[in-house]
């Protein structure tokens, strides 16, 4: 079958590899589309970050790695012992392989599993024609969610967890720094949670326009706008009550800190190799709270529901559809060189 495999930094190849056969407790899926994530670009340009160079202790899987973790699929085969699922079922995958034994798994905090493995990094991913996965990862995909929108379930689940961590209160003003797919999903999840006054800071014009379309009150360009003055005016000179750093760089973090009020909650959503400068007094003296978050732990169900109900407009976030053959020369290149024109690019092995 055709698959995209990460071999090393700046070395992703479209190759013919053997198809998997589902082991006991697994299903085999036909992948229709898989999204290109910002983390995929980090792995391509700077990796390995999460990719297992050596065989992972839980999965035994290491480079070269079939990449891709934003995907859904149609069940085409069942492994021994799988019940509750049928061939033809449409499913989304919460892409963790977990040990089920450690302190965190026992507490159902499995996104903190001590031997956590993840599709596209330390287990085969979805940038392929088919993939095998444990049945415990599966969520039924609402029929109102199209195959094209289905890859957006994963980033929406990230946003749901981030928003839930912050515990927004009605009437609060929010700041979202970085309006890529995660930031735009966070904006829409905030709106669904009843937060209606939201400022977005994003340099890419297309993403600012989309933020306004999705309900942002203001969308600022940090290269041209006086962000601090505009946020002060937006927040009665106080600063935002809650903020989400979704940019993955120090400038985004500093923007989040400097434009929040005393006592604000700031969620660090991005995953990056880039170090941030932390000035302790900006946090401690002002009693700001920094909140870390990673991926999801049960948020797939509400993410699917939000997309199905149109509260997260997943399909509208897609700016290009490409064949798997053009993952690097079109998909990666466009996201690196023409960010101003793109939000989410999805790839299909069947185009």
XYZ file of C-alpha atoms in Angstrom:
351
model
C 0.000 0.000 0.000
C 0.997 3.645 -0.399
C 2.166 5.458 2.751
C 4.141 8.544 3.808
C 7.134 7.639 5.988
C 9.416 9.882 8.047
C 13.017 8.705 7.734
C 14.852 11.705 9.139
C 14.810 15.467 9.308
C 13.599 16.841 5.938
C 13.301 13.273 4.664
C 9.671 12.172 4.237
C 9.054 9.689 1.429
C 5.945 8.298 -0.259
C 6.633 4.572 -0.371
C 4.990 1.234 -1.019
C 4.801 -0.736 2.244
C 3.041 -3.959 3.268
C -0.519 -3.640 4.576
C -1.100 -4.471 8.204
C -3.254 -7.315 9.485
C -5.261 -6.575 12.646
C -3.960 -8.269 15.775
C -6.319 -9.475 18.508
C -8.196 -6.480 19.863
C -7.469 -4.362 16.772
C -9.392 -3.206 13.716
C -8.153 -2.404 10.246
C -9.298 0.884 8.751
C -9.456 2.411 5.311
C -8.276 6.010 5.643
C -10.135 8.540 3.510
C -8.330 11.758 4.489
C -5.626 12.711 6.956
C -4.834 16.262 8.032
C -1.395 17.841 8.018
C -0.676 19.114 11.524
C 1.737 21.818 12.626
C 3.497 19.132 14.648
C 4.082 17.211 11.408
C 5.890 20.252 10.022
C 7.989 20.537 13.192
C 8.957 16.874 12.807
C 9.848 17.435 9.163
C 11.920 20.563 9.787
C 13.366 19.959 13.262
C 12.566 16.380 14.275
C 12.631 14.010 15.860
C 10.516 15.695 18.508
C 7.925 13.014 19.284
C 8.883 10.519 16.570
C 10.537 7.372 17.888
C 13.961 7.006 16.323
C 14.367 3.645 18.079
C 11.647 1.012 18.627
C 9.151 2.340 21.177
C 8.974 0.221 24.365
C 5.196 -0.197 24.102
C 4.669 -0.651 20.360
C 8.094 -1.822 19.210
C 7.752 0.685 16.374
C 10.361 3.212 15.291
C 11.726 5.091 12.293
C 11.027 4.947 9.439
C 7.571 5.886 10.734
C 4.282 6.121 8.830
C 3.215 9.616 9.856
C -0.159 11.333 10.342
C -2.415 11.490 13.385
C -5.419 13.578 12.246
C -7.564 10.958 10.549
C -10.679 8.851 10.715
C -11.538 5.684 8.910
C -13.952 2.990 7.813
C -13.555 -0.413 9.460
C -12.659 -3.008 6.836
C -11.548 -5.909 9.072
C -11.877 -6.971 12.709
C -9.169 -8.653 14.746
C -9.865 -11.557 17.037
C -11.931 -10.675 20.092
C -13.225 -7.319 18.851
C -16.873 -6.799 19.786
C -19.242 -3.859 19.472
C -17.917 -2.843 16.067
C -18.723 -3.986 12.537
C -17.140 -3.815 9.124
C -18.354 -0.598 7.495
C -18.524 1.431 10.720
C -17.226 4.994 10.436
C -14.916 5.830 13.335
C -12.582 8.494 14.663
C -9.458 7.460 16.564
C -8.138 8.877 19.799
C -4.649 7.984 18.737
C -3.006 6.747 21.924
C -1.457 3.379 22.547
C -1.397 3.025 26.338
C -0.106 0.477 28.831
C -3.337 0.276 30.935
C -1.130 -0.478 33.958
C 0.712 2.639 35.134
C -0.412 5.113 37.809
C -1.954 7.443 35.214
C -3.767 4.784 33.198
C -5.262 3.425 36.403
C -6.609 6.905 37.150
C -8.004 7.207 33.597
C -5.484 9.974 32.904
C -4.177 7.965 29.985
C -2.835 10.935 28.019
C -0.145 10.955 30.733
C 0.635 7.232 30.373
C 4.244 6.520 31.296
C 4.688 4.471 28.107
C 2.430 6.522 25.860
C 2.729 5.879 22.134
C 0.950 7.863 19.448
C -0.183 7.319 15.880
C 2.217 8.850 13.389
C 5.063 9.147 15.891
C 5.583 5.828 17.677
C 2.871 3.752 15.986
C 1.762 3.643 12.325
C -0.190 6.749 11.337
C -2.937 7.733 8.952
C -1.036 9.087 5.962
C -1.529 5.715 4.335
C -4.205 3.735 2.546
C -4.947 1.593 5.600
C -3.952 1.428 9.259
C -4.522 -0.992 12.129
C -5.397 0.304 15.585
C -6.652 -0.987 18.945
C -10.424 -0.986 19.284
C -10.176 0.956 22.569
C -9.188 4.021 20.521
C -12.421 4.134 18.518
C -15.304 6.596 18.682
C -18.354 6.327 16.386
C -18.335 9.088 13.807
C -21.632 10.961 13.594
C -23.116 10.571 10.078
C -23.320 14.373 9.842
C -19.506 14.562 9.909
C -18.140 14.148 6.379
C -14.967 12.248 5.573
C -13.329 15.561 4.708
C -14.285 17.134 8.043
C -13.369 14.020 10.048
C -9.616 14.824 10.313
C -10.601 17.997 12.207
C -12.034 15.934 15.087
C -8.522 15.521 16.488
C -7.547 19.230 16.660
C -11.055 20.062 17.895
C -10.577 17.597 20.755
C -7.312 19.383 21.625
C -9.249 22.660 21.767
C -12.032 21.161 23.890
C -9.518 19.955 26.467
C -7.745 23.330 26.526
C -10.983 25.259 27.025
C -12.203 22.848 29.706
C -8.874 23.176 31.541
C -9.258 26.955 31.719
C -12.859 26.698 33.032
C -14.200 29.848 31.337
C -16.865 31.842 33.157
C -19.730 33.568 31.394
C -18.925 37.198 30.720
C -15.165 36.721 30.584
C -13.066 38.115 27.750
C -10.767 35.691 25.982
C -7.576 36.055 23.972
C -6.449 33.486 21.401
C -2.878 33.934 20.131
C -2.355 32.027 16.902
C -5.244 31.228 14.584
C -4.096 28.010 13.001
C -6.448 25.023 13.158
C -6.060 24.659 16.947
C -6.558 28.363 17.613
C -9.584 28.562 15.321
C -11.034 25.443 16.943
C -10.449 26.976 20.394
C -12.252 30.136 19.263
C -15.292 28.124 18.176
C -15.265 25.933 21.292
C -15.165 29.092 23.422
C -18.183 30.408 21.533
C -19.987 27.114 22.129
C -19.150 27.476 25.841
C -20.849 30.876 25.936
C -17.784 33.131 25.670
C -18.744 35.806 23.144
C -16.010 38.419 23.527
C -12.861 36.998 21.997
C -9.763 38.720 20.615
C -7.515 36.869 18.183
C -3.906 37.751 17.351
C -2.617 36.225 14.116
C -0.245 37.487 11.380
C -1.808 35.535 8.476
C -4.603 37.422 6.725
C -6.601 34.326 5.723
C -6.641 33.099 9.307
C -7.682 36.492 10.702
C -10.539 36.637 8.214
C -11.619 33.143 9.191
C -11.441 34.051 12.891
C -13.843 36.949 12.322
C -16.126 34.703 10.290
C -16.170 32.199 13.176
C -17.165 34.823 15.716
C -14.050 36.626 16.969
C -14.819 40.141 18.174
C -11.511 41.517 16.885
C -8.649 39.953 14.927
C -5.303 41.737 15.143
C -2.162 41.570 13.022
C 0.855 41.687 15.370
C 3.012 43.075 12.570
C 0.830 46.127 11.978
C -1.563 46.633 14.887
C -0.741 47.982 18.332
C -1.881 44.774 20.022
C -1.468 45.944 23.615
C -3.436 49.147 23.024
C -6.205 47.306 21.172
C -6.489 44.627 23.881
C -6.603 47.276 26.609
C -9.442 49.008 24.791
C -11.175 45.657 24.294
C -10.924 44.753 27.997
C -11.671 48.059 29.762
C -7.929 48.588 30.330
C -7.566 45.358 32.335
C -6.382 42.654 29.939
C -8.043 39.399 28.994
C -9.423 37.078 31.681
C -8.310 33.932 29.865
C -5.789 33.342 27.084
C -4.715 30.487 24.833
C -1.180 30.360 23.434
C -1.545 28.494 20.134
C 1.362 29.972 18.174
C 4.197 27.723 19.239
C 6.775 30.473 19.631
C 8.057 32.895 22.250
C 6.358 35.904 20.655
C 2.980 34.187 21.026
C 3.676 33.362 24.670
C 4.765 36.936 25.468
C 1.643 38.280 23.744
C -0.549 36.024 25.877
C 1.140 37.076 29.124
C 1.325 40.805 28.458
C -2.284 41.103 27.374
C -3.927 39.355 30.306
C -5.082 40.857 33.609
C -3.899 40.042 37.099
C -5.254 36.641 38.086
C -5.749 35.553 34.468
C -5.521 31.910 33.361
C -3.217 31.247 30.423
C -3.331 27.886 28.652
C -0.198 26.764 26.803
C -1.688 24.730 23.975
C 1.153 24.522 21.451
C 3.759 21.761 21.380
C 7.142 22.970 20.143
C 10.902 22.663 20.485
C 11.135 26.454 20.770
C 12.026 27.689 24.283
C 9.945 30.493 25.808
C 11.370 33.261 28.035
C 9.575 33.161 31.369
C 9.851 36.196 33.651
C 8.678 34.904 36.996
C 7.394 38.250 38.292
C 5.025 38.577 35.325
C 3.384 35.386 36.555
C 3.860 35.401 40.332
C 3.490 39.097 41.147
C 0.289 39.256 39.093
C -1.011 35.852 40.220
C -1.463 34.709 36.657
C -1.937 30.966 36.295
C -0.114 28.999 33.589
C -1.962 25.842 32.528
C -0.333 23.064 30.532
C -2.356 20.780 28.304
C -1.523 17.896 26.009
C -3.857 16.452 23.413
C -7.018 14.906 24.919
C -8.387 12.341 27.315
C -12.004 11.611 26.462
C -12.655 14.813 24.506
C -13.299 13.075 21.173
C -16.999 12.557 21.907
C -17.789 16.259 22.508
C -15.522 17.229 19.593
C -17.501 14.994 17.232
C -20.748 16.422 18.584
C -19.598 20.038 18.143
C -18.657 19.381 14.510
C -21.858 17.427 13.819
C -23.970 20.282 15.208
C -22.075 22.911 13.208
C -20.737 24.654 16.303
C -17.233 23.935 15.041
C -17.202 24.500 11.281
C -14.560 21.933 10.492
C -15.166 21.778 6.756
C -14.781 25.538 6.414
C -11.283 25.328 7.907
C -10.044 23.182 5.012
C -8.183 25.298 2.463
C -6.741 22.558 0.226
C -7.223 18.893 -0.594
C -4.234 17.066 -2.060
C -3.167 13.567 -2.988
C -0.763 11.731 -0.720
C 1.800 11.825 -3.542
C 2.028 15.610 -3.107
C 2.315 15.660 0.683
C 5.761 17.268 0.744
C 6.066 19.195 -2.517
C 2.606 20.761 -2.208
C 1.228 20.211 1.306
C 4.310 20.984 3.369
C 5.539 23.638 0.950
C 2.245 25.512 0.982
C 2.023 25.472 4.772
C 5.613 26.679 5.089
C 5.704 29.239 2.295
C 2.093 30.365 1.876
C 0.739 30.365 5.417
C -1.274 33.466 4.584
C -3.420 31.380 2.242
C -3.974 28.227 4.287
C -5.425 26.859 7.502
C -5.862 23.086 7.162
C -4.637 20.940 4.268
C -5.900 17.366 4.089
C -4.373 14.553 2.056
C -5.957 11.439 0.574
C -4.173 8.274 -0.600
C -7.042 7.694 -3.023
C -6.809 10.881 -5.116
